[in-house]
Coordinates of C-alpha atoms in Angstrom, one line a residue:
Chain A
Q12 CA 113.4 136.9 76.4
L13 CA 114.0 139.2 79.4
V14 CA 114.9 136.3 81.7
C15 CA 117.1 134.8 79.1
A16 CA 119.0 138.0 78.6
L17 CA 119.4 138.5 82.3
H18 CA 120.7 135.0 82.6
N19 CA 123.2 135.5 79.9
L20 CA 124.4 138.7 81.6
T21 CA 124.9 137.1 84.9
R22 CA 126.6 134.1 83.5
H23 CA 129.0 136.3 81.5
V24 CA 129.8 138.3 84.6
V25 CA 130.5 135.2 86.7
Y26 CA 132.5 133.7 83.9
R27 CA 134.8 136.7 83.5
G28 CA 135.0 137.2 87.2
F29 CA 134.3 140.9 87.3
T30 CA 134.5 142.5 90.6
A31 CA 134.5 146.2 89.8
P32 CA 131.2 148.0 89.0
E33 CA 132.8 149.7 86.0
D34 CA 133.3 146.4 84.3
I35 CA 129.7 145.5 84.6
L36 CA 128.4 149.0 83.7
S37 CA 130.4 148.9 80.5
L38 CA 128.4 145.8 79.4
F39 CA 125.2 147.7 79.1
P40 CA 124.3 149.5 75.9
E41 CA 124.7 153.3 75.7
N42 CA 121.1 154.3 76.0
F43 CA 120.2 152.0 78.8
H44 CA 118.2 153.5 81.6
Q45 CA 120.6 154.8 84.1
N46 CA 118.9 153.9 87.4
L47 CA 118.0 150.4 86.2
K48 CA 121.6 150.0 85.1
N49 CA 122.9 150.9 88.5
L50 CA 120.4 148.8 90.3
L51 CA 121.2 145.7 88.3
T52 CA 124.9 146.3 88.8
K53 CA 124.5 146.5 92.5
I54 CA 122.4 143.3 92.7
I55 CA 124.8 141.4 90.5
L56 CA 127.8 142.5 92.6
E57 CA 126.1 141.4 95.8
N58 CA 125.5 138.0 94.4
I59 CA 128.6 137.4 92.4
S60 CA 130.7 135.6 95.0
A61 CA 127.8 133.3 96.0
W62 CA 127.3 132.4 92.3
R63 CA 131.0 131.8 91.8
N64 CA 131.2 129.5 94.8
E65 CA 128.2 127.6 93.6
A66 CA 129.7 127.2 90.1
Q67 CA 132.9 126.0 91.6
A68 CA 131.1 123.5 93.8
S69 CA 129.2 122.0 90.9
Q70 CA 132.0 121.9 88.4
I71 CA 132.9 118.5 87.0
S72 CA 135.4 116.6 89.2
L73 CA 136.3 113.2 90.2
P74 CA 134.1 111.8 93.0
R75 CA 134.6 114.0 96.1
L76 CA 135.3 113.2 99.7
V77 CA 132.3 114.3 101.8
D78 CA 133.1 112.8 105.2
M79 CA 135.4 110.4 106.9
D80 CA 135.3 108.3 110.0
W81 CA 137.6 105.8 111.6
R82 CA 137.8 103.2 114.3
V83 CA 140.6 101.0 115.7
D84 CA 139.9 97.4 116.4
I85 CA 142.0 94.7 118.1
K86 CA 141.9 91.3 116.4
T87 CA 141.9 88.7 119.1
S88 CA 141.6 85.4 117.2
S89 CA 140.9 83.9 113.8
D90 CA 140.6 80.6 112.0
S91 CA 144.3 80.4 111.5
I92 CA 145.4 81.4 115.0
A93 CA 143.6 81.1 118.3
R94 CA 145.0 84.0 120.3
M95 CA 146.6 87.3 119.2
A96 CA 146.3 91.0 119.8
V97 CA 146.7 92.7 116.5
P98 CA 145.4 96.3 116.2
T99 CA 143.9 97.3 112.9
C100 CA 142.2 100.4 111.6
L101 CA 138.9 100.7 109.8
L102 CA 138.4 103.8 107.7
Q103 CA 135.1 104.8 106.3
L104 CA 135.1 107.3 103.5
K105 CA 131.8 108.9 102.3
I106 CA 132.3 109.7 98.6
Q107 CA 129.9 111.8 96.5
E108 CA 129.8 111.1 92.8
D109 CA 130.4 113.9 90.3
A110 CA 127.9 116.6 91.2
A111 CA 127.5 117.6 87.6
L112 CA 126.3 114.1 86.7
C113 CA 123.9 113.7 89.5
G114 CA 122.0 117.0 89.2
N115 CA 120.0 117.5 92.3
N116 CA 120.3 114.0 93.7
P117 CA 123.9 113.4 94.5
V118 CA 124.8 109.8 95.1
V119 CA 126.9 109.3 98.2
S120 CA 128.5 106.0 98.7
A121 CA 130.4 104.8 101.8
L122 CA 133.6 102.9 101.3
T123 CA 135.1 101.0 104.3
V124 CA 138.8 100.2 104.0
E125 CA 140.9 98.3 106.4
L126 CA 144.5 99.3 107.1
S127 CA 147.2 97.4 109.0
K128 CA 149.7 99.4 111.0
E129 CA 152.3 99.1 108.2
T130 CA 149.9 100.3 105.6
L131 CA 149.0 103.3 107.8
D132 CA 152.6 104.2 108.3
T133 CA 153.3 104.1 104.6
M134 CA 150.2 106.2 104.0
L135 CA 151.2 108.8 106.5
E136 CA 154.6 109.0 104.9
G137 CA 152.9 109.7 101.5
L138 CA 150.5 112.2 103.1
G139 CA 153.5 114.0 104.7
R140 CA 155.2 114.2 101.4
I141 CA 152.0 115.8 99.9
R142 CA 152.0 118.3 102.7
D143 CA 155.6 119.2 102.1
Q144 CA 155.0 119.6 98.4
L145 CA 152.0 121.8 99.1
S146 CA 153.9 124.1 101.4
A147 CA 156.7 124.3 98.8
V148 CA 154.2 125.4 96.2
A149 CA 152.5 127.9 98.6
N150 CA 155.8 129.5 99.5
K151 CA 156.9 130.1 96.0
Chain B
V10 CA 164.1 56.1 110.9
S11 CA 167.5 57.1 112.4
S12 CA 167.8 60.3 114.3
Q13 CA 170.0 61.8 111.5
Q14 CA 167.4 61.1 108.9
F15 CA 164.8 62.4 111.2
S16 CA 166.5 65.8 111.7
A17 CA 167.0 66.1 108.0
L18 CA 163.4 65.4 107.4
T19 CA 162.4 67.9 110.1
E20 CA 164.5 70.5 108.4
V21 CA 162.7 70.0 105.1
L22 CA 159.4 70.2 106.9
F23 CA 160.1 73.5 108.6
R24 CA 161.5 75.0 105.6
F25 CA 158.2 74.3 103.9
L26 CA 156.2 75.6 106.8
T27 CA 158.0 78.9 106.9
E28 CA 157.7 79.3 103.1
P29 CA 154.4 77.7 102.2
K30 CA 154.5 79.0 98.7
E31 CA 157.5 76.8 97.9
V32 CA 155.5 73.7 97.2
E33 CA 157.6 72.4 94.3
R34 CA 160.8 72.7 96.2
F35 CA 159.2 70.9 99.2
L36 CA 158.0 68.0 97.0
S37 CA 161.4 67.7 95.2
Q38 CA 163.3 67.7 98.6
L39 CA 160.9 65.0 99.8
S40 CA 161.6 62.8 96.8
D41 CA 165.4 63.4 97.2
F42 CA 165.1 62.3 100.9
A43 CA 163.1 59.2 99.8
T44 CA 165.7 58.1 97.3
M45 CA 168.7 58.8 99.6
N46 CA 167.2 56.8 102.4
K47 CA 165.7 54.1 100.2
I48 CA 162.1 54.8 101.5
S49 CA 159.3 54.7 99.0
L50 CA 157.8 58.0 98.3
G51 CA 154.1 57.1 98.9
P52 CA 154.3 56.1 102.5
L53 CA 156.7 58.9 103.2
K54 CA 154.2 61.4 101.9
N55 CA 151.5 59.9 104.2
I56 CA 153.8 60.2 107.2
V57 CA 154.7 63.7 106.3
K58 CA 151.1 64.6 106.0
S59 CA 150.3 63.4 109.5
I60 CA 153.4 65.1 110.9
L61 CA 152.4 68.4 109.3
L62 CA 149.1 68.2 111.1
V63 CA 150.8 68.7 114.5
P64 CA 152.4 72.1 113.9
N65 CA 149.3 73.4 112.2
G66 CA 147.1 72.4 115.1
A67 CA 149.7 73.7 117.5
L68 CA 149.7 77.1 115.8
K69 CA 145.9 77.3 115.9
R70 CA 145.8 76.6 119.6
N71 CA 149.0 78.5 120.5
L72 CA 150.6 75.5 122.0
S73 CA 153.9 75.8 123.8
S74 CA 156.9 73.7 122.7
E75 CA 156.3 71.5 125.8
Q76 CA 152.8 70.7 124.6
V77 CA 154.1 70.0 121.0
R78 CA 156.6 67.6 122.5
A79 CA 154.0 65.8 124.6
D80 CA 151.7 65.5 121.5
F81 CA 154.5 63.8 119.5
I82 CA 155.3 61.4 122.3
A83 CA 151.6 60.6 122.5
L84 CA 151.7 59.8 118.8
G85 CA 154.4 57.3 119.4
L86 CA 157.6 59.1 118.5
S87 CA 160.7 58.5 120.6
E88 CA 161.4 61.1 123.3
E89 CA 164.6 62.2 121.6
K90 CA 163.0 62.9 118.3
A91 CA 160.0 64.6 119.9
S92 CA 162.3 67.0 121.8
Y93 CA 164.2 67.8 118.7
F94 CA 161.0 68.6 116.8
A95 CA 159.8 70.7 119.7
E96 CA 163.0 72.7 119.7
Q97 CA 162.7 73.4 116.0
W98 CA 159.2 74.4 116.6
K99 CA 160.2 76.9 119.3
M100 CA 162.8 78.4 117.0
N101 CA 160.4 78.8 114.1
S102 CA 157.2 79.8 115.9
P103 CA 157.7 83.6 115.5
T104 CA 157.9 83.2 111.8
L105 CA 155.0 80.8 111.6
T106 CA 152.9 83.0 113.9
R107 CA 153.6 86.0 111.7
L108 CA 152.5 84.0 108.6
A109 CA 149.3 83.0 110.3
V110 CA 148.4 86.5 111.3
G111 CA 149.2 87.7 107.8
Q112 CA 146.6 85.2 106.5
T113 CA 143.9 86.6 108.8
L114 CA 140.8 88.0 107.2
M115 CA 141.1 91.6 106.1
I116 CA 138.1 93.6 104.8
N117 CA 138.7 95.8 101.8
Q118 CA 142.4 95.9 102.5
L119 CA 144.2 99.1 101.3
I120 CA 147.1 98.0 99.1
D121 CA 148.4 101.1 97.6
M122 CA 147.8 104.8 97.3
E123 CA 148.8 107.2 94.6
W124 CA 148.2 110.9 94.4
K125 CA 148.5 114.0 92.3
F126 CA 147.5 117.6 93.0
G127 CA 147.2 120.6 90.8
V128 CA 145.4 123.7 90.1
T129 CA 142.0 124.1 88.4
A130 CA 142.7 126.7 85.8
G131 CA 139.3 127.4 84.3
S132 CA 136.0 125.8 83.6
S133 CA 133.0 126.2 81.4
E134 CA 131.4 128.4 84.1
L135 CA 134.4 130.3 85.4
E136 CA 137.1 131.6 83.1
K137 CA 139.8 131.9 85.7
V138 CA 139.7 129.7 88.8
G139 CA 143.0 129.0 90.4
S140 CA 141.9 126.5 93.1
I141 CA 144.0 123.7 94.3
F142 CA 142.7 120.1 94.3
L143 CA 144.2 116.9 95.5
Q144 CA 143.3 113.6 93.8
L145 CA 143.9 110.3 95.5
K146 CA 143.8 106.9 93.9
L147 CA 143.3 104.1 96.5
V148 CA 144.0 100.5 95.4
I149 CA 141.7 98.2 97.4
K150 CA 141.6 94.4 97.6
K151 CA 138.0 93.3 97.5
G152 CA 138.0 89.5 97.9
S153 CA 140.6 88.4 95.4
Q154 CA 140.2 91.4 93.0
L155 CA 141.8 94.8 93.1
E156 CA 139.6 97.8 92.8
N157 CA 140.7 101.4 92.1
V158 CA 138.9 104.2 94.0
Y159 CA 139.4 107.8 92.9
V160 CA 138.7 110.6 95.3
E161 CA 139.2 114.3 95.1
L162 CA 139.8 116.4 98.2
T163 CA 140.0 120.1 98.8
L164 CA 142.9 121.5 100.8
P165 CA 141.1 121.9 104.1
Q166 CA 139.8 118.3 103.7
F167 CA 143.3 117.1 103.1
Y168 CA 144.7 118.7 106.2
S169 CA 141.9 117.3 108.4
F170 CA 142.4 113.9 106.8
L171 CA 146.1 114.0 107.6
H172 CA 145.3 115.1 111.2
E173 CA 142.8 112.2 111.6
M174 CA 145.3 109.7 110.3
E175 CA 147.9 110.9 112.7
R176 CA 145.4 110.3 115.5
V177 CA 144.8 106.8 114.2
K178 CA 148.5 106.1 114.3
T179 CA 148.8 107.2 117.9
S180 CA 145.9 105.0 118.8
L181 CA 147.3 102.0 117.0
E182 CA 150.7 102.5 118.6
S183 CA 149.2 102.6 122.0
F184 CA 147.8 99.2 121.5
S185 CA 150.8 97.3 120.1

């Protein structure tokens, strides 16, 4: 019962995002032991940012990008043409499925995608537009 | 086959080669040619088939127009007609080469990319959040099917992704 109550208290504090000790102190009932109240508040405050980060990291989301690698190849021949020198890009994305669904065993899958130069140029154009929109939002 | 008829036929052939999807048009142009010149369609089709083998083989082996001309002469075509065909070949080869390269195998080719970004306002754990997320939808061609892949990135991840892609572009450009 004690552990449950403690758990509820910490969850409530994390949920509301309290940062000031007064907010937490006000949660305790009137006749609560003073020193214990202060000690608990101190401990909670110390841990609160770590708990918030963890909650944020494990919230539901679309699959998340974990890592990314690339390599550039030159295609020199194929069954339709004997000699050529076409550069192409291979991009490998490591994607982790929704953390909330996997619990403690996150599933990471690797997706390898091939991009021609034209596709890459178009993609960079799109990414540039995202960057511009992001800075417009940040500057507001 | 007179040289005039031959050049008309060559034109039809090359138009088909440069637009291989226009099969119907090619077939109708062939039958028009047959009726205009009073040749029966069956043997004409056979001749056309064997003629088409030459440019396809030439493309595979990157033959020069000289070699194409020599090939045709070896097949028994008159010098004049062989030279005409070789000329046409030279003119059309950039288009034909580009088509062949386009048909080359690509693994999980990226076709399209869509995105949206926004702010996470709150969640069941945290009442007020305010963190920015970016969601990408990548359309990938797996074999003959299209597959959608959804990925979420944080802002720092986005910036490093952009940086890496710019490095890839520099690398690709140095090789072209």
